[in-house]
Coordinates of C-alpha atoms and ligand atoms in Angstrom, one line a residue:
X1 CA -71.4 21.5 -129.2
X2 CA -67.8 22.5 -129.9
X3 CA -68.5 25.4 -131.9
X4 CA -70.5 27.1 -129.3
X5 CA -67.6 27.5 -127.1
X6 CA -65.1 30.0 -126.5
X7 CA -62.4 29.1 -124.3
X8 CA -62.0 32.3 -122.3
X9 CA -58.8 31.7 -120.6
X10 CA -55.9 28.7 -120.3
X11 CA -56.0 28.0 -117.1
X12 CA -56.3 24.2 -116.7
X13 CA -58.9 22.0 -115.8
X14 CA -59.1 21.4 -111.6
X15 CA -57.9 18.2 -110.6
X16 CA -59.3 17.2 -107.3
X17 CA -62.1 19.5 -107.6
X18 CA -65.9 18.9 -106.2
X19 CA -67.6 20.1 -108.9
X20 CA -68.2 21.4 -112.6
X21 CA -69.5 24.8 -112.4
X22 CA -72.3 26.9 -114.4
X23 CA -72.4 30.1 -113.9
X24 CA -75.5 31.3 -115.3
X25 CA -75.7 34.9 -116.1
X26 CA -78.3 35.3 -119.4
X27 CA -79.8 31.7 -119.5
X28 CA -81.6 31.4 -116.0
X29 CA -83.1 27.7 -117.0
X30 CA -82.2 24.5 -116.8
X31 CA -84.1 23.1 -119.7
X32 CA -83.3 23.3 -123.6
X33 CA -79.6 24.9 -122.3
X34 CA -76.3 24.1 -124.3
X35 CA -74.4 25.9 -121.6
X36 CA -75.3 23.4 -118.7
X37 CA -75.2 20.7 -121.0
X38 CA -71.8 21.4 -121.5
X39 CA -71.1 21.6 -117.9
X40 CA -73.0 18.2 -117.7
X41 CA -70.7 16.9 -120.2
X42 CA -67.4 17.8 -118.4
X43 CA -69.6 16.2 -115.3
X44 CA -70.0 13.3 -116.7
X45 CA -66.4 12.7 -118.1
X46 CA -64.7 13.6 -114.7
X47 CA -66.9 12.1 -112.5
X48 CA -68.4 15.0 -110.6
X49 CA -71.9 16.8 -110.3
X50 CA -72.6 19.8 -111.7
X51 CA -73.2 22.8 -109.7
X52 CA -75.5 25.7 -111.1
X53 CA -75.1 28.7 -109.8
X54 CA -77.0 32.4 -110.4
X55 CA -76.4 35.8 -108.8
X56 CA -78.6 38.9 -108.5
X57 CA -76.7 42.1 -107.5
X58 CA -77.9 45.4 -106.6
X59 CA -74.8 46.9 -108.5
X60 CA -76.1 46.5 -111.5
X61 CA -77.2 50.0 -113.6
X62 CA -80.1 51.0 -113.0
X63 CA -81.1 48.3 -111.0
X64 CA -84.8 48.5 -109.8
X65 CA -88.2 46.6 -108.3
X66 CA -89.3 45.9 -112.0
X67 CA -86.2 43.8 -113.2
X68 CA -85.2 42.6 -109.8
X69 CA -89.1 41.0 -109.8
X70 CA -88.8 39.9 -112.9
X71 CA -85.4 37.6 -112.7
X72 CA -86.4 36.0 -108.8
X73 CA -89.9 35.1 -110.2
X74 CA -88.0 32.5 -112.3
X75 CA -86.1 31.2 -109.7
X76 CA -88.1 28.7 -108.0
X77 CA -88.8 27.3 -111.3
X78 CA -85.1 26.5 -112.0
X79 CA -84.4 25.7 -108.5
X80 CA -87.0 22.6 -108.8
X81 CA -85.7 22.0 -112.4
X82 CA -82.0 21.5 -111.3
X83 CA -83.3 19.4 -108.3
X84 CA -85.5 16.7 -110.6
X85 CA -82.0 16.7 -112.6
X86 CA -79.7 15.6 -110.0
X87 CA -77.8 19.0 -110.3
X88 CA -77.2 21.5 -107.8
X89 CA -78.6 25.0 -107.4
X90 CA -77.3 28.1 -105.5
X91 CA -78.5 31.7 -105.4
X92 CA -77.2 34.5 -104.3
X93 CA -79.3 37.9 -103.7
X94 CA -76.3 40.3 -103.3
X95 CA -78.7 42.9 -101.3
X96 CA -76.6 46.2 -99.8
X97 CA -73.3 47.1 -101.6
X98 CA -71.5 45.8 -98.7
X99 CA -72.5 42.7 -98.6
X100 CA -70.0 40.1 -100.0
X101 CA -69.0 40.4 -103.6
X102 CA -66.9 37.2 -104.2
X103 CA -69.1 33.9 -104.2
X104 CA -68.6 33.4 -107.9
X105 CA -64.4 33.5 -107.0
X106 CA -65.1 31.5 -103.8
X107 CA -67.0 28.5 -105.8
X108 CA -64.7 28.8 -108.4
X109 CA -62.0 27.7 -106.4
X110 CA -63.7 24.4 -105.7
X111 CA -64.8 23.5 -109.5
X112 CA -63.0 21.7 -112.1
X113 CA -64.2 23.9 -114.8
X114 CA -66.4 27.2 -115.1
X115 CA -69.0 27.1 -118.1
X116 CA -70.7 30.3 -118.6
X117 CA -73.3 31.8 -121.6
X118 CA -71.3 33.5 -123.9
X119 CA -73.2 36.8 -124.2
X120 CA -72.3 39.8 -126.2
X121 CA -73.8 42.8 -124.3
X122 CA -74.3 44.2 -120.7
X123 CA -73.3 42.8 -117.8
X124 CA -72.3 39.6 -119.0
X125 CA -70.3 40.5 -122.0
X126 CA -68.0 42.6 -119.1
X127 CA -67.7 39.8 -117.0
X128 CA -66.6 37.4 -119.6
X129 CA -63.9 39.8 -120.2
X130 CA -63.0 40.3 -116.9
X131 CA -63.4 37.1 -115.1
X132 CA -61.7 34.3 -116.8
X133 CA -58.2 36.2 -116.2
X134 CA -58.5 36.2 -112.5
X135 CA -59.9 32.5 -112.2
X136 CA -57.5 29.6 -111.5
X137 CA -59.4 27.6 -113.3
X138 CA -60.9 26.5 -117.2
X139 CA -63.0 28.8 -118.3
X140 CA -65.9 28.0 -120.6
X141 CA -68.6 30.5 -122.1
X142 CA -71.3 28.5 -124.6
X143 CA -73.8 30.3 -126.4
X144 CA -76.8 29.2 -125.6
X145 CA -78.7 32.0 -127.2
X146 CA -78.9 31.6 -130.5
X147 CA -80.0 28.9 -132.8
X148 CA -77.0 29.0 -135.1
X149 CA -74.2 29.4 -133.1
X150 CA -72.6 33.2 -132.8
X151 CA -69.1 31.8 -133.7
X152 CA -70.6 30.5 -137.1
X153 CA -70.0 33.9 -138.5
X154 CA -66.6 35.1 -139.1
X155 CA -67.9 38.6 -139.2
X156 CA -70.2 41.7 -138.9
X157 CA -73.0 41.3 -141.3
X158 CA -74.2 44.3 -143.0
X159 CA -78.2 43.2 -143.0
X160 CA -80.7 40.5 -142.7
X161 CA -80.3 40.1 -146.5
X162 CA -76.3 39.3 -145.8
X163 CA -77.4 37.3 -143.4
X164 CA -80.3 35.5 -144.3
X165 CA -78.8 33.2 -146.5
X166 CA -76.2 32.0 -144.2
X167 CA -78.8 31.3 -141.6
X168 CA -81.0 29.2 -144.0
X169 CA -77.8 27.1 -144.9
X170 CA -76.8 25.9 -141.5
X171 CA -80.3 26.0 -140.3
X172 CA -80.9 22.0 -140.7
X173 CA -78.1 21.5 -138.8
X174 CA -78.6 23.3 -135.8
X175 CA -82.9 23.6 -135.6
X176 CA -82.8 20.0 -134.6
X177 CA -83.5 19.3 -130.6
X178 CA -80.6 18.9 -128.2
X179 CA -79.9 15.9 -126.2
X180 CA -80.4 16.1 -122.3
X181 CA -78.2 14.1 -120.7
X182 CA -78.3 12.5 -117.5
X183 CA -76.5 13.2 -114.6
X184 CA -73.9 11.0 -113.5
X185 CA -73.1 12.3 -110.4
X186 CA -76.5 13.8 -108.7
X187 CA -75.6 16.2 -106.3
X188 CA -76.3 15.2 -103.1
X189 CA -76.6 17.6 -100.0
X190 CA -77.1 21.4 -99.3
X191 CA -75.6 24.4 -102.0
X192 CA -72.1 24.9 -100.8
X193 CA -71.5 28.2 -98.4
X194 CA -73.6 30.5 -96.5
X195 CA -74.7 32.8 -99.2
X196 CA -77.5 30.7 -100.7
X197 CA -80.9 32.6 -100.7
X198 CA -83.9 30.7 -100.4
X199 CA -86.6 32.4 -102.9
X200 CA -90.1 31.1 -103.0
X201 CA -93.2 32.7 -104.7
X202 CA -94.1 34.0 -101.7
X203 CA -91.0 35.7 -100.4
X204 CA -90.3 37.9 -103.8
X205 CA -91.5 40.9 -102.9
X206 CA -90.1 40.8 -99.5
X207 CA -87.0 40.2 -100.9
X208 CA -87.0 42.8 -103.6
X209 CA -87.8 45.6 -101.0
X210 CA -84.9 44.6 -99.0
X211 CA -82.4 45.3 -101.5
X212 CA -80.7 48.5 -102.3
X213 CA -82.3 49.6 -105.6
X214 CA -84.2 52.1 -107.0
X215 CA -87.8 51.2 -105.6
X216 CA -89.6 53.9 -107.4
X217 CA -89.8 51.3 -110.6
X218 CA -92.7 49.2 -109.6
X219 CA -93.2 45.8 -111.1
X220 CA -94.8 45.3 -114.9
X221 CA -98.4 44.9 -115.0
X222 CA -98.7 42.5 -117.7
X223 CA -95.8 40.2 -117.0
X224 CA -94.2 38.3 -114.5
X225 CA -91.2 36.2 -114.9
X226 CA -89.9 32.7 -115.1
X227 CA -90.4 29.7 -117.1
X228 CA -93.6 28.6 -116.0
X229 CA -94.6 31.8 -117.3
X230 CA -92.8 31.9 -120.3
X231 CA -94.4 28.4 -121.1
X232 CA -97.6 29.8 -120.3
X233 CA -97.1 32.8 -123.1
X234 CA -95.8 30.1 -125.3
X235 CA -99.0 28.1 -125.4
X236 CA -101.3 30.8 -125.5
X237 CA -99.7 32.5 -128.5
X238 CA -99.2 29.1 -130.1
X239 CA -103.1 28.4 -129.3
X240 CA -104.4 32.1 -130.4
X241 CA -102.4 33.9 -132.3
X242 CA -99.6 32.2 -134.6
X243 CA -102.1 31.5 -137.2
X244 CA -102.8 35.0 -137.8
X245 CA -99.1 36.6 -137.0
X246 CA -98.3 36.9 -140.7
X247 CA -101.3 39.2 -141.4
X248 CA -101.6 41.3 -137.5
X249 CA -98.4 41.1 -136.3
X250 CA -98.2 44.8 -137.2
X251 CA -101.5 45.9 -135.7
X252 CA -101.1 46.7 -131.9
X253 CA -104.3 46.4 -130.9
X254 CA -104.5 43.0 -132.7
X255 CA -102.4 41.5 -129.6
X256 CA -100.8 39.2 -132.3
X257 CA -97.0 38.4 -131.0
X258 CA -95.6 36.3 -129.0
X259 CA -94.7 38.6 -126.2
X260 CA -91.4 36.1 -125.5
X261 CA -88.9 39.0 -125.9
X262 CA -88.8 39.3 -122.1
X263 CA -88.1 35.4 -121.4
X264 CA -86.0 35.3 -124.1
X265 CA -83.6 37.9 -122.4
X266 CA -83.7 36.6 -119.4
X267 CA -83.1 33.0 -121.0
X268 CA -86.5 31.9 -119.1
X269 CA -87.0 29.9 -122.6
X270 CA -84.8 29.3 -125.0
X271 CA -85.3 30.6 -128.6
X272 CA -84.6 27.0 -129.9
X273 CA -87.2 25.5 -127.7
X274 CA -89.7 28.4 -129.5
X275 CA -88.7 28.0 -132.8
X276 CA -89.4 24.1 -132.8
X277 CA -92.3 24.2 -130.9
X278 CA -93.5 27.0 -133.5
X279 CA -92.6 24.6 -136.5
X280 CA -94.6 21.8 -135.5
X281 CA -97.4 23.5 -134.4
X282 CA -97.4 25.2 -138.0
X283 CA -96.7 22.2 -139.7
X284 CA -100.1 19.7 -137.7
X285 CA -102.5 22.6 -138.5
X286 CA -101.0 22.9 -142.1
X287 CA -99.4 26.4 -142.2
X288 CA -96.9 28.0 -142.6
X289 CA -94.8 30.0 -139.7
X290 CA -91.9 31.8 -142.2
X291 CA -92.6 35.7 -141.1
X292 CA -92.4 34.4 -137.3
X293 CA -89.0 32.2 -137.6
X294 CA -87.5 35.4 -139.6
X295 CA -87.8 37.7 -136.8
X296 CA -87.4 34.9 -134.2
X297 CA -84.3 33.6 -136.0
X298 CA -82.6 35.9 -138.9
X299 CA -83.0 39.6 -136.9
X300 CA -82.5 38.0 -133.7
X301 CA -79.3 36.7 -134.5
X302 CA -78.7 39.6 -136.6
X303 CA -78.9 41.7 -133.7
X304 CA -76.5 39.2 -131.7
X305 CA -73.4 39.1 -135.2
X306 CA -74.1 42.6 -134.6
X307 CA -73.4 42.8 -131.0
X308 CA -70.8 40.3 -130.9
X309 CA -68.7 42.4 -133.7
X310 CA -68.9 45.7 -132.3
X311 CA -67.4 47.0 -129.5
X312 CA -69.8 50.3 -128.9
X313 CA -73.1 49.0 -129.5
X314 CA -74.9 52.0 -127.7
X315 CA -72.4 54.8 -130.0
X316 CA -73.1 56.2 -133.3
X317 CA -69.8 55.2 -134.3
X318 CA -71.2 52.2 -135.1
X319 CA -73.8 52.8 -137.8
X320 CA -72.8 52.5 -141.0
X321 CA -70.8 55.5 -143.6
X322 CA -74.2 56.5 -145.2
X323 CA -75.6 57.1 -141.7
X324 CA -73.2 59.1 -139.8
X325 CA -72.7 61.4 -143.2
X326 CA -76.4 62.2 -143.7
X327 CA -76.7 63.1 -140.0
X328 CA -73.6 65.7 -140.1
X329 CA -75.2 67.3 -142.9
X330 CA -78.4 67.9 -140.7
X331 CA -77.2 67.9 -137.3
X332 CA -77.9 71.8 -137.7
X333 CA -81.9 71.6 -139.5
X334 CA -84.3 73.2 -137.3
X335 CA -86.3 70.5 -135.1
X336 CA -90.1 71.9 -134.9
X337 CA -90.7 70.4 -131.3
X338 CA -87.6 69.9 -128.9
X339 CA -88.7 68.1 -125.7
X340 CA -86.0 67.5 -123.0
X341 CA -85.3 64.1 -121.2
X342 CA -87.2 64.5 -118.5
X343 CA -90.9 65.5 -120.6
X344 CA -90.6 62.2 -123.1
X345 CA -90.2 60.4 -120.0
X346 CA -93.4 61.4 -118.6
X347 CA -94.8 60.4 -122.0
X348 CA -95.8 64.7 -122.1
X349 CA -95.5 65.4 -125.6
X350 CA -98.2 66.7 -128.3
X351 CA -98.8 63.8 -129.7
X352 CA -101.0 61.5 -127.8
X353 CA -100.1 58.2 -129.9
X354 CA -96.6 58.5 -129.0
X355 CA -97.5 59.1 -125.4
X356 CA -99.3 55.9 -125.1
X357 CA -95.8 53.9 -126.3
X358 CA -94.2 55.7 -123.7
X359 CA -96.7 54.6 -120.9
X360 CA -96.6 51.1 -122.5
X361 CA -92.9 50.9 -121.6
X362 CA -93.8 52.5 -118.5
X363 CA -96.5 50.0 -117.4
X364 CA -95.9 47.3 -119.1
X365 CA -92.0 46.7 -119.3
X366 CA -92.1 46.9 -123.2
X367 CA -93.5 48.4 -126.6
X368 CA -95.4 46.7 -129.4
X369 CA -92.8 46.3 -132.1
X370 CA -94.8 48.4 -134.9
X371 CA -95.1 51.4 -132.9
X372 CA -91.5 50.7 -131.0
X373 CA -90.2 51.9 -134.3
X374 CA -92.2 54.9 -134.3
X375 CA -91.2 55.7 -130.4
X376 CA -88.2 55.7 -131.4
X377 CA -88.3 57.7 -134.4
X378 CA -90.2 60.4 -132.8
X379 CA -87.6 61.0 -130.3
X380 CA -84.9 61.8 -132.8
X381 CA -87.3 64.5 -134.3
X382 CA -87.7 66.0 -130.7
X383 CA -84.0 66.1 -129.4
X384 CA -81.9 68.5 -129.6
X385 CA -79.1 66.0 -131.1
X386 CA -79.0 62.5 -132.6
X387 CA -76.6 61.4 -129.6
X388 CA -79.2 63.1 -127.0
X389 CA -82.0 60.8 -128.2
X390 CA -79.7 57.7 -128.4
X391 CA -79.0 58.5 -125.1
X392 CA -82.1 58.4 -124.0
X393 CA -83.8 55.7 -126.1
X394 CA -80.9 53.3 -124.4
X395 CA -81.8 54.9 -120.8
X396 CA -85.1 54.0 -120.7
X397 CA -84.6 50.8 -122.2
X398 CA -82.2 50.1 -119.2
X399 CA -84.9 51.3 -116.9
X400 CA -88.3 50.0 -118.0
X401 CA -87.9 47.5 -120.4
X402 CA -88.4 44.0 -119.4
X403 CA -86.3 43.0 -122.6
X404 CA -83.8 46.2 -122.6
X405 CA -80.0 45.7 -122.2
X406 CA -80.4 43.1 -125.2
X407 CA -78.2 42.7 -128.2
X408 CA -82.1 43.4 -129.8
X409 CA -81.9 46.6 -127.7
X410 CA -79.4 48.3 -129.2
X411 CA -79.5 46.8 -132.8
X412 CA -83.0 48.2 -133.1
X413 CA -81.8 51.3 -131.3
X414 CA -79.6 51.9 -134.0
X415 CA -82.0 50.6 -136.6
X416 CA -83.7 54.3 -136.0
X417 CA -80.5 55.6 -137.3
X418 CA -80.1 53.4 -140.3
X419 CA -78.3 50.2 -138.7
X420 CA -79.4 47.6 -141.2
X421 CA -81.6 49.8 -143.4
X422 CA -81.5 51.6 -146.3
X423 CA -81.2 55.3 -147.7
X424 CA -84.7 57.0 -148.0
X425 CA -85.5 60.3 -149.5
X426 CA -84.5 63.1 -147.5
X427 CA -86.0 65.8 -145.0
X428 CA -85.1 68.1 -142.7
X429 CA -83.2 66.1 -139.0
X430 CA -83.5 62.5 -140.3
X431 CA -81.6 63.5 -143.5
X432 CA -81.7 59.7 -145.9
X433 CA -82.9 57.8 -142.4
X434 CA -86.0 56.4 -142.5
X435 CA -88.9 58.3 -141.5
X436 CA -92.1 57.6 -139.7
X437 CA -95.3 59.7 -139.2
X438 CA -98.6 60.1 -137.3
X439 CA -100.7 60.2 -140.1
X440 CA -98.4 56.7 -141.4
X441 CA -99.7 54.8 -138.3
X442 CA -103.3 56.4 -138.2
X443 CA -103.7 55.0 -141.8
X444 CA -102.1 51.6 -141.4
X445 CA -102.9 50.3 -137.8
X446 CA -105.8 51.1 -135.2
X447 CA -104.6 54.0 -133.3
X448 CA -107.6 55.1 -131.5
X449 CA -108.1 51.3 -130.3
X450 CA -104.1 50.8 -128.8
X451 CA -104.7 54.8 -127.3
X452 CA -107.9 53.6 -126.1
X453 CA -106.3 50.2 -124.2
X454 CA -103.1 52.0 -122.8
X455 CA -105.9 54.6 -121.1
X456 CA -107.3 51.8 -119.3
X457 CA -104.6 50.6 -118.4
X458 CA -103.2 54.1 -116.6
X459 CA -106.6 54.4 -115.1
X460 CA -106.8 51.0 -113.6
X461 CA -104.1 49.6 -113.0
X462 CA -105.0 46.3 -114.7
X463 CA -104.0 45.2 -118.1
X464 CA -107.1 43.0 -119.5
X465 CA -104.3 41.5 -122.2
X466 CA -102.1 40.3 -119.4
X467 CA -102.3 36.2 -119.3
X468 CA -105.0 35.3 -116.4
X469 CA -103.2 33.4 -113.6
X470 CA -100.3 33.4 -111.6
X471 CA -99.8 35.2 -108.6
X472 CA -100.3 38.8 -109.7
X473 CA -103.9 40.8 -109.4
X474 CA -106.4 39.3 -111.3
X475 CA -106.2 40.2 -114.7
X476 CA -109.4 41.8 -116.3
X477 CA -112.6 40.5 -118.3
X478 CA -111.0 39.8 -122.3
X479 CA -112.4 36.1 -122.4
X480 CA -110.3 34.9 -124.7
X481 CA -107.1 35.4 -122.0
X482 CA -108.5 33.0 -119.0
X483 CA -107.6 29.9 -119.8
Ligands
FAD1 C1 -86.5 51.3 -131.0 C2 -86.6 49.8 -130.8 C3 -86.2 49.2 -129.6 C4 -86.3 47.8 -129.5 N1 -85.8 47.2 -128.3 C5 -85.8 45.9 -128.1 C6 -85.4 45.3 -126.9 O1 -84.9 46.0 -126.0 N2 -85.4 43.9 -126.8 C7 -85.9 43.2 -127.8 O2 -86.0 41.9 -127.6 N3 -86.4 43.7 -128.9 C8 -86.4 45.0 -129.1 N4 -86.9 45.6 -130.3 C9 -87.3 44.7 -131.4 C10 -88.8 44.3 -131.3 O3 -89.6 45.4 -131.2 C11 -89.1 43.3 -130.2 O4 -88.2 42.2 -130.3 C12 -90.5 42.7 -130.3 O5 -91.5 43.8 -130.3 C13 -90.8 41.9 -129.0 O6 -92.1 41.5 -128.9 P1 -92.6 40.0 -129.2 O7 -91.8 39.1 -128.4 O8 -94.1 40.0 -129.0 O9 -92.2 39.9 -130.7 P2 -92.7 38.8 -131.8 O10 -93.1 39.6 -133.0 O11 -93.6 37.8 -131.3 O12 -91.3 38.2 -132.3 C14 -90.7 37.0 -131.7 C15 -89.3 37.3 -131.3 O13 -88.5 37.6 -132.5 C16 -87.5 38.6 -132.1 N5 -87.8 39.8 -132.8 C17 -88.9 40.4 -133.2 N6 -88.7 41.6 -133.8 C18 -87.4 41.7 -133.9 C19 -86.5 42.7 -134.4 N7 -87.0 43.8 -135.1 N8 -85.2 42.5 -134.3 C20 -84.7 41.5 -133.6 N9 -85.4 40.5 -133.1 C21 -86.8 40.6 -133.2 C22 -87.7 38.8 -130.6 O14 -86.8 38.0 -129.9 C23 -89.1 38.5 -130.4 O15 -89.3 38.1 -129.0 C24 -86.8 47.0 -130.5 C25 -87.3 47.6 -131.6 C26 -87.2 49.0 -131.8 C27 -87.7 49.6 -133.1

């Protein structure tokens, strides 16, 4: 446990206090979580329950119906979870901006210790640097994101093959499952205060159009949040599609992946929890699951050394010598199409493949990963500068994606502008970068087939790959989805 903490301030433990505190910003669960288990610990040793407590603000950038839907979905789940564990649970839905802004200080002041996720973008990463100063109090943050603990690297890898190794080395000791302790102390009584909001499946909406937020981003039509659901996209991909990840993963219209990036930002599941469930499924039906735990495992915590050891993850600055030179020298080239901001938005370009991303991300809150690459490619051919379509890849992200604001948001991001690749042969705009074309994706993957399934999807309004169930409109007729 001790190296995934930081201790983000000296303030000393609380004697006399009522509780331990967990603040939980990224990992909204209380299963599979190192955090609260570290707050458990202290618990345990001073001879007090353990308070969890979660926010929702309508401060945040860009907040909207789509991502405010998506966190309260998940929080009758951990409500019920911290109640069968003897811990308690408070939420606070910070509606209009003048509503109070100080619950976190004011419970604070009644805990022996605040334990936090250690997170190293967005919101979170602010807070941690903000916070701990101005709290009286021990301040904790514990990664509970990655499998092998951020702190385990001293430094800012330069790829997955730097990285790789490392990974592989400490793997045994940390893919192993974690001990849930018991509570000593159950708490016993109501959440402390008068800020607690009571959220229930059936109150979501209502609660979403009462806050002050951009309601004119409407809910995703494929996925809802929480860790029901989360468990429930588990399952099914262990079921259906893990077998044959290796060879479709990169073939859209195959419906191979895991769809778990959106729980995994929100910390609805934990990727440990994934990665073990994924190993012993592989290993009772005799295969094999190496291509999944790479992408679950080495470039996701690739993406997280990254973030953790850079302080402008959404700048240029950041890339790499190579990058940053081959992009001076062809800032000036001639770009055939330019589209402004506001056209790639409304997915209005020529090209009707890279419209269909774009209304992916608009419907459905993300992008397959194979053709995420080539979104995002296409959008540095069509801007007017490399810093424009950074811009505006990260803006739309912040908006739409169910799994945006991620250290896997603006590793990949930057991936488009060689973060983590290599030199290729140059052309005019992307210089050495990389470079992906139509005619690339018509021969390798079913175009007509994903073009075909995001039409359908604008016309009706229903996505027939969205998991059957749940409290959502009924999903549509592909058999294999109703379970
Ligand atoms: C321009 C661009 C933007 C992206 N933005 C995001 C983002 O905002 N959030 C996000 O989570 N991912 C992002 N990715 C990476 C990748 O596309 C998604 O992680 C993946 O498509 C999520 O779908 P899945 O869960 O079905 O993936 P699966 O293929 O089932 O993979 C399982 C998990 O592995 C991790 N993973 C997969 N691919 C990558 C990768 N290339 N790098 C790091 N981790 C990976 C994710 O956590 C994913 O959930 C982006 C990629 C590009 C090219």
């Amino acid at each position: 446990m001790q190296d995934r903490i930081r201790r983000l301030n000296d303030a000393p433990v609380r004697e006399n206090a009522r509780y331990v505190l967990y603040w939980s910003q990224m990992n909204r669960r209380a299963r599979v979580n190192q955090a609260l288990e570290r707050a458990i610990e202290v618990g345990n040793e001073r001879r007090l329950p353990v308070l969890f407590y979660e926010g929702l603000t309508c401060t945040y950038p860009h907040a909207n119906d789509r991502l405010h839907t998506f966190i309260l979905d998940g929080v009758p789940e951990t409500a019920k979870q911290c109640k069968e564990r003897g811990i308690g649970y408070a939420f606070y839905l910070r509606r209009r901006k003048s509503d109070a802004n100080d619950v976190l200080y004011r419970l604070a002041a009644d805990a022996a210790m605040v334990v936090t996720d250690d997170y190293p973008t967005f919101i979170a990463a602010g807070h941690n640097a903000s916070v701990p100063g101005k709290i009286r109090v021990a301040f904790e943050a514990v990664d509970a994101s990655c499998i092998v603990p951020m702190n385990r690297h001293e430094k800012r890898n330069y790829g997955a093959y730097t990285i790789r190794p490392k990974i592989r080395k400490m793997l045994p000791e940390y893919l192993r499952p974690i001990t849930e302790q018991s509570v000593g102390h159950r708490w016993r009584g109501a959440p402390p205060g008068d800020f607690h909001t009571n959220v229930s499946e059936r109150n979501v909406a209502e609660l979403v159009a009462s806050c002050e937020i951009d309601h004119s981003v409407p809910p995703s039509l494929s996925y809802r949040g929480g860790q029901v659901e989360a468990e429930r996209h588990l399952e099914y991909f262990l079921r259906e599609n893990l077998r044959r990840y290796a060879r479709e993963r990169n073939e859209p219209a195959s419906h191979a992946t895991s769809n778990m990036s959106p729980y995994l930002h929100f910390g609805a599941i934990s990727s440990l929890d994934v990665a073990l469930r994924v190993k012993d499924h592989a290993a009772r039906h005799h295969f094999i699951a190496d291509e999944f735990l790479e992408e679950l495992i080495v470039r996701r915590e690739l993406a997280f050394n990254f973030a953790r050891f850079t302080a402008r993850q959404d700048s240029l600055d950041a890339l790499p010598e190579w990058c940053r030179t081959t992009m001076r020298e062809h800032a000036e080239d001639a770009r055939g199409h330019v589209y402004t901001a506001k056209q790639m938005e409304a997915a209005e370009t020529y090209d009707p493949l890279w419209n269909a991303t774009q209304k992916e991300l608009l419907l459905r809150g993300k992008i397959h990963g194979y053709y995420r690459m080539y979104w995002g490619k296409k959008m540095i051919e069509w801007s007017k500068t490399y810093e424009d379509a950074l811009e505006l890849m990260i803006r739309l992200h912040d908006v739409y994606a169910l799994d945006g604001r991620d250290p896997n948001t603006y590793t990949n991001i930057l991936w488009c502008f060689g973060l983590h690749d290599r030199p290729w042969g140059t052309r005019p705009v992307f210089g050495s970068l990389r470079y992906m074309s139509f005619e690339g994706m018509k021969r390798k993957t079913n175009v007509g087939a994903y073009m075909e399934e995001i039409a359908e999807l604008e016309r009706t309004g229903r996505d027939r790959w969205r998991l059957a169930g749940g409290n959502q409109p009924a999903a549509g007729s592909h058999p294999a989805l109703h379970d």
